Structure formats: structure tokens, C-alpha cells
XYZ file of C-alpha atoms in Angstrom:
539
model
C 12.420 -22.034 2.976
C 13.142 -25.507 1.618
C 15.731 -26.186 -0.997
C 14.574 -27.223 -4.514
C 16.184 -27.796 -7.873
C 17.543 -24.853 -9.752
C 15.351 -23.168 -12.366
C 15.194 -24.592 -15.861
C 18.137 -23.223 -17.734
C 17.349 -24.475 -21.267
C 16.857 -21.635 -23.661
C 16.811 -17.864 -23.172
C 15.035 -16.068 -20.296
C 11.323 -15.613 -20.711
C 11.788 -12.005 -19.616
C 14.837 -9.803 -19.750
C 14.937 -6.095 -18.828
C 17.919 -3.857 -19.053
C 17.801 -0.252 -17.967
C 13.967 -0.132 -18.184
C 12.669 3.361 -17.667
C 8.959 4.247 -17.446
C 7.310 7.670 -17.039
C 3.637 8.099 -16.525
C 1.366 10.991 -17.506
C 0.977 13.400 -14.520
C -2.171 15.321 -15.612
C -0.240 18.447 -16.510
C 0.729 17.393 -20.030
C 4.020 16.074 -18.668
C 5.345 12.794 -17.523
C 6.716 11.687 -14.091
C 9.509 9.047 -13.965
C 8.357 5.930 -12.074
C 10.855 3.237 -13.034
C 14.424 4.442 -13.322
C 16.660 1.785 -14.801
C 15.324 -1.661 -13.941
C 17.505 -4.750 -14.671
C 15.650 -8.027 -14.242
C 15.468 -11.578 -15.686
C 12.949 -14.375 -15.298
C 13.950 -17.814 -16.518
C 11.594 -20.819 -17.244
C 10.811 -22.602 -13.913
C 11.888 -19.660 -11.842
C 9.906 -17.327 -9.514
C 11.384 -13.858 -9.094
C 9.669 -11.779 -6.368
C 9.544 -8.050 -6.474
C 8.960 -6.300 -3.132
C 8.970 -2.716 -1.894
C 6.977 -0.054 -0.257
C 3.628 1.235 -1.698
C 4.338 3.592 -4.613
C 7.868 2.130 -5.247
C 6.821 1.094 -8.781
C 6.023 -2.613 -8.414
C 2.571 -2.595 -10.091
C 3.846 -0.277 -12.837
C 6.555 -2.869 -13.498
C 3.884 -5.582 -13.737
C 1.829 -3.629 -16.169
C 4.743 -2.505 -18.274
C 6.059 -6.091 -18.641
C 2.728 -6.954 -20.331
C 2.520 -3.859 -22.459
C -0.253 -2.238 -20.424
C 1.312 1.156 -19.533
C 2.102 2.243 -23.028
C -1.607 2.280 -23.979
C -2.114 4.434 -20.875
C 0.137 7.067 -22.393
C 3.430 6.034 -20.606
C 6.804 6.591 -22.036
C 8.671 3.297 -22.036
C 12.355 2.880 -22.946
C 15.060 0.331 -22.276
C 18.409 -0.921 -23.449
C 16.709 -4.307 -23.762
C 13.078 -5.484 -23.207
C 12.620 -9.022 -24.301
C 9.481 -11.009 -23.495
C 8.955 -14.497 -24.935
C 11.854 -13.887 -27.418
C 10.144 -10.719 -28.745
C 11.192 -7.039 -28.502
C 8.656 -5.433 -26.143
C 9.623 -1.979 -27.368
C 8.551 -2.748 -30.968
C 5.353 -4.709 -30.408
C 2.083 -3.139 -31.663
C -1.039 -3.233 -29.476
C -2.334 -6.094 -31.548
C 0.855 -7.983 -31.094
C 0.806 -7.279 -27.321
C -2.757 -8.767 -27.177
C -1.350 -11.874 -28.707
C 1.403 -12.027 -26.131
C -1.060 -11.517 -23.225
C -3.400 -14.261 -24.603
C -0.598 -16.696 -25.167
C 2.975 -16.684 -23.995
C 2.365 -14.392 -20.997
C -0.516 -13.672 -18.605
C -1.328 -11.366 -15.752
C -2.883 -12.563 -12.446
C -4.224 -9.630 -10.417
C -5.022 -9.127 -6.729
C -8.731 -8.727 -7.283
C -9.980 -11.551 -9.542
C -13.533 -10.267 -9.177
C -12.584 -7.037 -10.975
C -10.704 -9.013 -13.641
C -13.541 -11.420 -14.486
C -16.726 -10.243 -16.188
C -19.569 -10.774 -13.648
C -22.130 -11.349 -16.417
C -20.220 -14.157 -18.193
C -19.831 -17.753 -17.145
C -16.538 -19.050 -15.839
C -16.324 -21.324 -18.856
C -16.623 -18.395 -21.258
C -14.173 -16.274 -19.308
C -11.518 -18.901 -19.049
C -11.885 -19.941 -22.665
C -11.878 -16.432 -24.110
C -8.344 -16.518 -25.420
C -9.103 -19.849 -27.177
C -12.244 -18.496 -28.754
C -10.333 -15.434 -30.116
C -7.944 -17.852 -31.763
C -10.741 -19.822 -33.320
C -10.223 -23.005 -31.358
C -13.273 -25.292 -32.063
C -15.853 -25.484 -29.298
C -15.377 -29.139 -28.283
C -11.578 -28.714 -28.038
C -12.011 -25.374 -26.239
C -14.355 -26.967 -23.713
C -11.908 -29.770 -23.010
C -8.962 -27.426 -22.533
C -11.003 -25.091 -20.274
C -11.968 -28.009 -18.027
C -8.467 -29.259 -17.992
C -7.171 -25.861 -16.989
C -9.730 -25.334 -14.214
C -8.898 -28.773 -12.896
C -5.199 -28.118 -13.051
C -5.774 -24.884 -11.105
C -7.292 -26.994 -8.293
C -11.036 -26.472 -8.787
C -13.023 -29.696 -7.964
C -14.504 -30.546 -11.332
C -14.146 -34.310 -11.010
C -12.467 -36.740 -13.370
C -14.669 -35.950 -16.426
C -14.023 -36.904 -20.016
C -15.052 -33.474 -21.356
C -14.443 -34.116 -24.927
C -17.658 -36.123 -25.014
C -19.707 -33.254 -23.709
C -19.783 -31.031 -26.794
C -21.356 -27.601 -26.943
C -19.911 -24.279 -26.006
C -18.571 -23.379 -22.557
C -21.324 -23.465 -20.011
C -23.906 -25.224 -22.277
C -24.330 -27.958 -24.793
C -25.575 -31.556 -24.653
C -26.238 -33.275 -21.409
C -22.989 -34.847 -20.192
C -22.962 -38.627 -19.936
C -21.452 -39.180 -16.516
C -21.843 -37.655 -13.027
C -18.366 -36.130 -13.263
C -19.221 -34.676 -16.604
C -22.431 -33.129 -15.204
C -20.512 -31.654 -12.329
C -17.938 -30.130 -14.727
C -20.735 -28.601 -16.789
C -22.293 -27.022 -13.694
C -18.981 -25.472 -12.807
C -18.622 -23.974 -16.299
C -22.083 -22.417 -16.084
C -21.357 -20.609 -12.808
C -20.517 -16.933 -12.705
C -17.703 -15.277 -10.789
C -19.930 -13.889 -8.117
C -20.854 -17.472 -7.148
C -17.208 -18.314 -6.461
C -15.247 -17.617 -3.195
C -12.277 -15.323 -3.490
C -9.815 -18.263 -3.626
C -11.866 -19.970 -6.322
C -11.942 -16.786 -8.411
C -8.161 -16.439 -8.082
C -7.763 -20.017 -9.316
C -10.122 -19.357 -12.229
C -7.909 -16.386 -13.163
C -4.811 -18.639 -13.070
C -6.689 -21.136 -15.180
C -7.204 -18.434 -17.781
C -3.439 -18.196 -18.013
C -2.968 -21.898 -18.155
C -5.541 -22.429 -20.982
C -3.662 -20.057 -23.176
C -0.355 -21.927 -22.580
C 1.397 -19.014 -20.827
C 5.058 -19.706 -20.172
C 5.340 -16.501 -18.019
C 2.903 -15.498 -15.226
C 2.995 -12.005 -13.938
C 1.246 -12.244 -10.579
C 0.533 -8.866 -9.059
C -0.406 -9.351 -5.321
C -2.305 -12.643 -6.050
C -2.706 -13.596 -2.393
C -3.059 -10.248 -0.685
C -6.869 -10.354 -0.460
C -6.997 -13.965 0.597
C -7.265 -15.551 4.013
C -4.407 -17.823 5.189
C -5.849 -21.172 4.173
C -6.774 -19.961 0.714
C -3.443 -18.212 0.271
C -1.540 -21.373 1.028
C -3.552 -23.249 -1.614
C -2.863 -20.562 -4.206
C 0.859 -20.403 -3.325
C 1.043 -24.209 -3.617
C -0.566 -24.041 -7.047
C 1.888 -21.374 -8.186
C 4.790 -23.433 -6.845
C 3.600 -26.494 -8.774
C 3.359 -24.388 -11.967
C 6.895 -23.093 -11.345
C 8.226 -26.612 -10.856
C 6.631 -27.648 -14.181
C 8.569 -24.860 -15.959
C 6.362 -21.818 -15.799
C 8.291 -18.524 -15.043
C 6.668 -16.316 -12.461
C 7.198 -12.644 -11.804
C 5.678 -12.309 -8.316
C 4.777 -8.782 -7.206
C 3.899 -8.728 -3.478
C 4.431 -7.107 -0.143
C 3.804 -10.373 1.727
C 7.297 -11.471 2.798
C 5.914 -14.811 4.111
C 4.679 -15.600 0.518
C 8.112 -14.603 -0.794
C 9.808 -16.978 1.573
C 7.465 -19.784 0.566
C 7.618 -19.391 -3.249
C 10.432 -17.221 -4.536
C 13.849 -18.318 -5.897
C 15.191 -14.782 -6.234
C 14.073 -11.404 -4.835
C 14.420 -7.876 -6.131
C 13.720 -5.007 -3.721
C 12.476 -1.786 -5.401
C 12.873 1.646 -3.867
C 11.811 4.771 -5.683
C 11.690 3.051 -9.056
C 15.159 1.547 -8.726
C 16.337 -1.951 -7.647
C 18.015 -1.437 -4.270
C 18.984 -5.040 -3.763
C 18.654 -8.331 -5.500
C 19.725 -11.892 -4.824
C 18.878 -15.391 -3.819
C 15.698 -15.397 -1.685
C 17.168 -17.347 1.142
C 20.168 -15.145 1.481
C 18.375 -11.874 0.993
C 15.666 -12.657 3.551
C 18.106 -13.831 6.225
C 21.108 -11.534 5.634
C 19.841 -8.352 3.831
C 22.507 -5.829 2.862
C 20.383 -2.721 1.906
C 18.692 -0.577 4.572
C 15.321 -0.690 2.675
C 15.366 -4.532 2.806
C 16.225 -4.513 6.480
C 13.355 -2.097 7.213
C 10.843 -4.224 5.282
C 11.905 -7.277 7.311
C 11.890 -5.478 10.609
C 8.359 -4.175 10.019
C 6.702 -7.631 9.590
C 4.091 -7.872 12.368
C 5.161 -10.275 15.125
C 3.944 -10.921 18.625
C 0.963 -9.692 20.633
C -0.512 -6.213 21.035
C 1.874 -4.142 23.220
C 0.811 -2.835 26.561
C -1.817 -4.032 29.032
C -5.353 -4.830 27.995
C -7.708 -1.826 28.399
C -9.932 -1.476 31.429
C -13.496 -2.647 30.679
C -15.445 0.415 29.516
C -19.063 0.961 28.499
C -20.523 -1.128 25.670
C -20.372 0.992 22.472
C -21.469 -1.682 20.010
C -23.456 -4.844 20.577
C -24.896 -7.425 18.173
C -27.484 -9.860 19.458
C -28.416 -12.753 17.158
C -27.826 -10.515 14.153
C -28.888 -12.038 10.790
C -28.426 -10.598 7.232
C -29.906 -12.253 4.181
C -29.571 -11.507 0.553
C -31.661 -12.777 -2.332
C -30.000 -13.487 -5.720
C -30.425 -15.554 -8.827
C -29.241 -18.735 -7.014
C -31.546 -18.222 -4.046
C -31.199 -16.896 -0.541
C -27.795 -16.336 0.926
C -27.410 -15.941 4.714
C -24.311 -13.685 4.936
C -24.509 -13.106 8.690
C -26.146 -15.851 10.726
C -27.008 -15.219 14.437
C -23.990 -13.221 15.435
C -23.496 -12.110 19.045
C -20.619 -9.622 19.672
C -19.925 -6.809 22.061
C -17.350 -3.966 21.758
C -16.358 -1.837 24.705
C -14.910 1.651 24.826
C -11.150 1.707 24.235
C -11.012 -1.939 23.093
C -9.911 -3.499 19.829
C -11.900 -6.438 18.565
C -10.447 -8.505 15.746
C -12.654 -10.448 13.296
C -10.996 -13.097 11.125
C -12.188 -15.659 8.655
C -11.933 -16.878 5.099
C -13.059 -14.962 2.039
C -16.896 -14.910 1.918
C -17.351 -15.635 5.611
C -19.559 -12.574 6.232
C -16.928 -10.246 7.804
C -17.640 -7.263 5.505
C -21.355 -7.712 5.754
C -21.025 -7.653 9.573
C -18.981 -4.461 9.271
C -21.834 -2.728 7.405
C -24.302 -3.862 10.018
C -22.087 -2.567 12.907
C -21.666 0.893 11.256
C -25.405 1.066 10.354
C -25.134 1.101 6.488
C -27.472 -1.959 6.607
C -29.977 -3.294 9.135
C -30.232 -6.853 10.329
C -33.133 -9.005 9.017
C -33.370 -10.580 12.429
C -31.730 -9.958 15.837
C -30.351 -6.467 16.539
C -27.326 -4.180 16.498
C -27.279 -1.478 19.071
C -24.868 1.508 19.441
C -24.148 3.704 22.445
C -26.095 6.970 22.416
C -24.069 9.718 20.735
C -21.321 7.415 19.611
C -19.593 8.475 16.330
C -18.852 5.383 14.247
C -16.771 5.582 11.042
C -15.838 2.874 8.482
C -12.493 2.345 6.817
C -13.643 0.314 3.689
C -11.827 -2.567 2.029
C -11.983 -0.806 -1.360
C -11.027 2.786 -0.833
C -10.983 3.695 -4.534
C -14.628 2.657 -4.888
C -15.638 4.812 -1.978
C -14.092 8.033 -3.224
C -15.652 10.482 -5.708
C -13.017 10.242 -8.539
C -13.660 13.940 -9.419
C -12.607 15.179 -6.012
C -9.127 16.017 -4.758
C -7.799 14.460 -1.516
C -8.277 17.848 0.169
C -11.952 18.084 -0.808
C -12.532 14.490 0.346
C -11.079 15.256 3.749
C -12.860 18.594 4.103
C -16.213 17.029 3.298
C -15.751 14.467 6.077
C -14.184 16.792 8.625
C -15.844 17.933 11.816
C -15.019 21.451 12.977
C -12.897 20.218 15.926
C -10.933 17.722 13.771
C -7.293 18.318 12.584
C -6.730 20.119 9.381
C -6.532 18.072 6.137
C -2.747 18.579 5.984
C -2.423 17.373 9.602
C -4.663 14.367 8.905
C -2.359 13.340 6.109
C 0.716 13.663 8.321
C -0.918 11.465 10.911
C -1.292 8.626 8.409
C 2.116 9.073 7.010
C 1.444 11.101 3.833
C 2.893 14.279 2.541
C 0.452 17.179 2.541
C 1.681 17.935 -0.972
C -0.778 15.114 -2.010
C -3.844 17.235 -1.102
C -4.474 18.427 -4.639
C -4.193 14.960 -6.187
C -7.164 12.807 -7.073
C -7.589 9.176 -5.894
C -6.774 7.676 -9.325
C -3.311 9.353 -9.160
C -2.469 7.624 -5.860
C -1.017 4.167 -5.266
C -3.225 1.558 -3.564
C -1.404 1.961 -0.307
C -1.731 5.787 -0.487
C -5.453 5.475 -1.147
C -5.837 3.239 1.847
C -4.153 5.802 4.096
C -6.432 8.584 2.762
C -9.463 6.424 3.647
C -8.103 6.159 7.235
C -7.525 9.923 7.332
C -11.075 10.509 6.124
C -12.462 8.339 8.907
C -10.336 10.231 11.482
C -11.716 13.507 10.166
C -15.019 12.591 11.756
C -13.439 12.400 15.266
C -14.921 8.910 15.797
C -15.433 7.074 19.039
C -15.500 3.779 17.102
C -13.521 2.868 13.973
C -14.690 -0.197 12.048
C -11.751 -1.133 9.830
C -12.466 -3.593 6.997
C -9.059 -4.855 5.855
C -7.477 -1.494 6.377
C -3.894 -2.492 5.821
C -4.285 -5.276 3.266
C -3.090 -3.116 0.371
C -0.056 -1.691 2.227
C 3.619 -2.785 2.281
C 4.842 -4.062 5.648
C 6.623 -0.768 6.625
C 3.580 1.338 5.864
C 1.435 -1.269 7.557
C 3.453 -1.121 10.656
C 3.080 2.720 10.756
C -0.727 2.475 10.399
C -0.979 -0.178 13.081
C 1.139 1.945 15.431
C -1.089 4.961 14.534
C -4.288 2.955 15.438
C -2.687 1.855 18.627
C -1.781 5.399 19.575
C -5.366 6.556 18.869
C -6.647 3.892 21.204
C -4.342 4.795 23.983
C -4.592 8.513 23.646
C -8.331 8.976 22.731
C -9.923 5.871 24.074
C -10.898 4.863 20.512
C -12.732 1.579 20.238
C -12.064 -0.401 17.080
C -13.372 -3.416 15.175
C -10.493 -4.701 12.982
C -11.474 -7.082 10.219
C -8.620 -8.904 8.521
C -7.569 -12.214 7.024
C -4.030 -11.738 8.379
C -3.712 -13.365 11.763
C -0.400 -11.779 12.474
C -1.908 -8.289 11.974
C -5.020 -9.165 14.070
C -2.778 -10.492 16.850
C -0.761 -7.235 16.694
C -3.705 -4.926 17.188
C -6.563 -6.803 18.926
C -7.430 -7.359 22.528
C -10.073 -9.901 21.668
C -10.818 -11.875 18.467
C -13.863 -13.540 16.942
C -13.448 -16.240 14.225
C -16.105 -16.289 11.485
C -17.052 -18.880 8.940
C -20.300 -19.114 6.716
C -21.718 -16.146 8.525
C -21.338 -17.496 12.038
C -18.901 -16.697 14.844
C -17.417 -20.026 15.788
C -15.087 -18.939 18.558
C -14.202 -15.714 20.378
C -12.150 -14.660 23.361
C -8.918 -13.018 24.332
C -6.683 -12.866 21.287
C -3.642 -14.585 22.767
C -5.778 -17.350 24.306
C -7.711 -18.029 21.058
C -4.695 -18.067 18.731
C -2.444 -19.978 21.161
C -5.075 -22.554 22.292
C -7.827 -22.672 19.610
C -10.560 -25.224 20.404
C -12.625 -25.102 17.144
C -11.215 -27.209 14.350
C -11.554 -24.285 11.818
C -9.658 -21.926 14.112
C -6.888 -24.554 14.361
C -6.756 -24.831 10.553
C -6.490 -21.009 10.209
C -3.686 -20.810 12.739
C -1.802 -23.749 11.062
C -2.190 -22.219 7.603
C -1.014 -18.790 8.867
C 2.194 -20.434 10.098
C 2.655 -22.236 6.763
C 2.103 -19.053 4.715
C 4.514 -17.052 6.911
C 1.715 -14.808 8.361
């Protein structure tokens, strides 16, 4: 972590919390305490990171800071709750909307869910200005400035000459202006994950936010894209923006944060200067988080070569949309053998999740083939577990529906993924993101699979829970001969669990081989870029 000037000290903190307490509705006409006396400040030009295990209260803190939990029925109380020089306990919902559209802004993990897929990027980024009645030419100029400031390649346009509303209007006069206009007309689905995250940050910039609340903004991004987003946040911080950075990525904390607060069970267990806390932690929770960061290669010898259980030969998958044909998987050749773990890495939008659906059999290739061993049971652990659950069903019903007769009981399945069986009556919406991910893994195990296809299975988990899940998957491989395809953007995790690795970009496998060989001596330029970026991001 490199030294940098101290945070801007002029004026009061952008955020000050003293003895903040939050209780959420528990579905039985009562409330459950989630935050239990939080003290926290964020100054202009300062990044304060909040880390902790899944369910510790990090995301509840992020939502509460921007007035979002009260409208969900939460009880919020504090000795002091000041945001942008206003009393957060006394703001009406209308006043909170003004705060969120101006002085403070939220940047979420999944920008695709935050952006309206039917609206243009220009309209989305400029919404807060439109609500305030900013004239269209001025609005357009500020939207383009914000997108350019967020690192999107709009060229060096003079947008004030373009006129019209965002995404339309008169023909721009220059090539740069025309390029900017094309960007404004694009929709979120046409952007990569990193571009969508930058557009979301631009939405905060265009409203003049002095405080950014960033809730896991790099968790779903590959290493190269994460580094660019972290560099953007660092630049904003250095220009005077205060950042409350919610994350479980300790590498990102090391790169960006000035101070760190560690949350455990709704309380701050330890807080301090980032450099000191990460190198000399005092509290057992902090030490456990640091000890669980994945490092090194997969333990134990490589498995003996078994029978082929999955094979892709020249597999191609195409989709047709409004902008034409997209080749998501382009001539992929892969083989997975019994008892082996194959890692697949690549940037957002490289085709990894589409390949997972082909391997499981949810989709069929348009050309080439995907073959599976006769009788092989293949189960998917999806990237978005919440979207794969019936929200009306309890955890117990979800597991019983997926369970084979010879599988462990629902209670035992939860224990095997580190969850308390007391969660069986709960519904997915009442679980944290990490807890939902673990239920998704338990559901896959209920089918007694021979092959597990894991699409970002630990991306939503804190490092201690992540380490437990990785250990569990390793145990299943050793004990049951389970074969696994492990898709991830996190090279450290892939190295920890995989015997072999394939590197994807633009639907193609660029390089594959033994994991340690590929990551230690990559020959393809893109693989070298990924490995270098992972080191820079602390992954």
C-alpha cells in the first residue's frame, strides 16, 4: 500500500454515525437487531472500508446510510446520524431522494440490476438532472463529461454543440461528437460489466455527489476491470470525494482504503489505519479474515487421469438481438475428467456463463458438440442464486425438492456448507447474499452429482466463508471423486481449487493447461495481462 496525502480536513465529515442501531422486520411482526451501535466517520477525500463476514451487517449499513432501510420498515436510531450536514433521522422520504440524487450516491455490486435495461445510458445517467429540471443541452453536456470522467471512451467532444435530449437530437458536428452520441444511445445490456459499473459511477458524478457509498463495486468484475474501477475510485477520492467502501475483497481494501472498520455481528470489532490494521490486526475476527485469503496452489497431488465425464468439441453458441448476432461461445474445445477440477477464467462478458449452461445441458450448441458420460449426474451452482430460487419456498422445501433419496437430509446439507439448520424455515429473501450462495451449493449437493459446474460460486462470500466452501469442494473431490468446472474471475481462487485452467476471451479459449504452469508462465498476452492485473488488485 503506497503512502498518499491525508484526507481533506476542511469542513465537517460528510458522514458521521454515533451509536447507530438498526433493526429489520423479521416476518413475524417483530424486528431483529442487525446493527448494534456503529460509530463511523467519512471525511472529504477519504476512503473508509467496511469489511466482515457475510451477514455481519455491511450491506444494511450501506442502505441505512442512504435512507433505504427505513422505507423497508426498519427501525433506525442513533445518538448522531449526520450526512451532508443534515440529520439523517429527521429526513423525509422526499428529502432522502434529494440527498441520494445530489450530495450522496450508491454504487452497487450489480450495475445491470441498478440500470433500467430499456433506457439509454444517456437517460439513465442524466436522470437526477432531469428531475431537477436541468435544460437538455446542459444535461447532455454534463452527462458526457461524467461518462468521460468515469473512464468511458467518448472522445474529446464539444457536447454543448450537440443539442437534443440524451441519446438523440441533432447530428453532431465532429467525429468525436458522433461517437459520444452513439454511446449515449446505447443500453446497459450492450455494455460489459466494467463499463456498466463505470456508468453507475458516472450517475453519481453527474449529480455532484460528495459521498459515494460503494457496496461491493468490484466483486463481480475480473481482475483487469476491477483494477480500472479501483483506479477510478482512487482518483475521485484524491479529488475530494468521500467513499464508504463496503467489500470482502481485502486486496481492494489494501489498494484503496485509508481506514478500515471490521464488522462482526452488527458491531465494529476493530477500526484503524488501513496499513496498520492489515499488517498488525488486533482482533481475532480481523486475523481470521486475513488468514482466510486464498494463497498458493491447490493442496495435494493432481488426481489420476479418470474417464472423460464432459467434453466440448468446437462448441459454438450464438444469440440474436437488436444489435445483430452475438457469438457468446466460439469454437471451444475442453475436456473434464472424473475427479478433476477445471478452472475457467476470463473477463466479464467473455462467454464463461454461457459455456457453463452448455456443459450442464441447459442450452445446446449451434455448432460443434458437448458430450457427457452416460449416467453422469451434472448440477449447476449458478452465479445468481436468488434468481434461481422460488421466493415463496423455504430453504427446507428448496432442498427437499432437489434431494435424491440417498442424499443427506436438508439439515445435514446445510451443516456441510457451514449453515445452521435453524435456517431451514427461512425464505431466500431473508438470507444474506453469502447465505443464499451456500444454499445454492447445498441444493446442488442434494442431487448427489458426479459433476459440479460452479459459476462464480464464492464471488458473494466473505473470505472466511469462501475458504470454508473451497475446502468443502476440495473434500468432496477427494472423498467422492467429484469432478468440477469452476468458473471465476478471481485467479487466486481458481489457483486454489483447480488442477487445470482455461482462459477465455470473446467466446474463445485462448490458453489452457496445468494451473500452476499457465499462471506462472503464461504465453498468451491476455493471460499475462490477467495475471499482472490480479497481482495489482491483490487477488
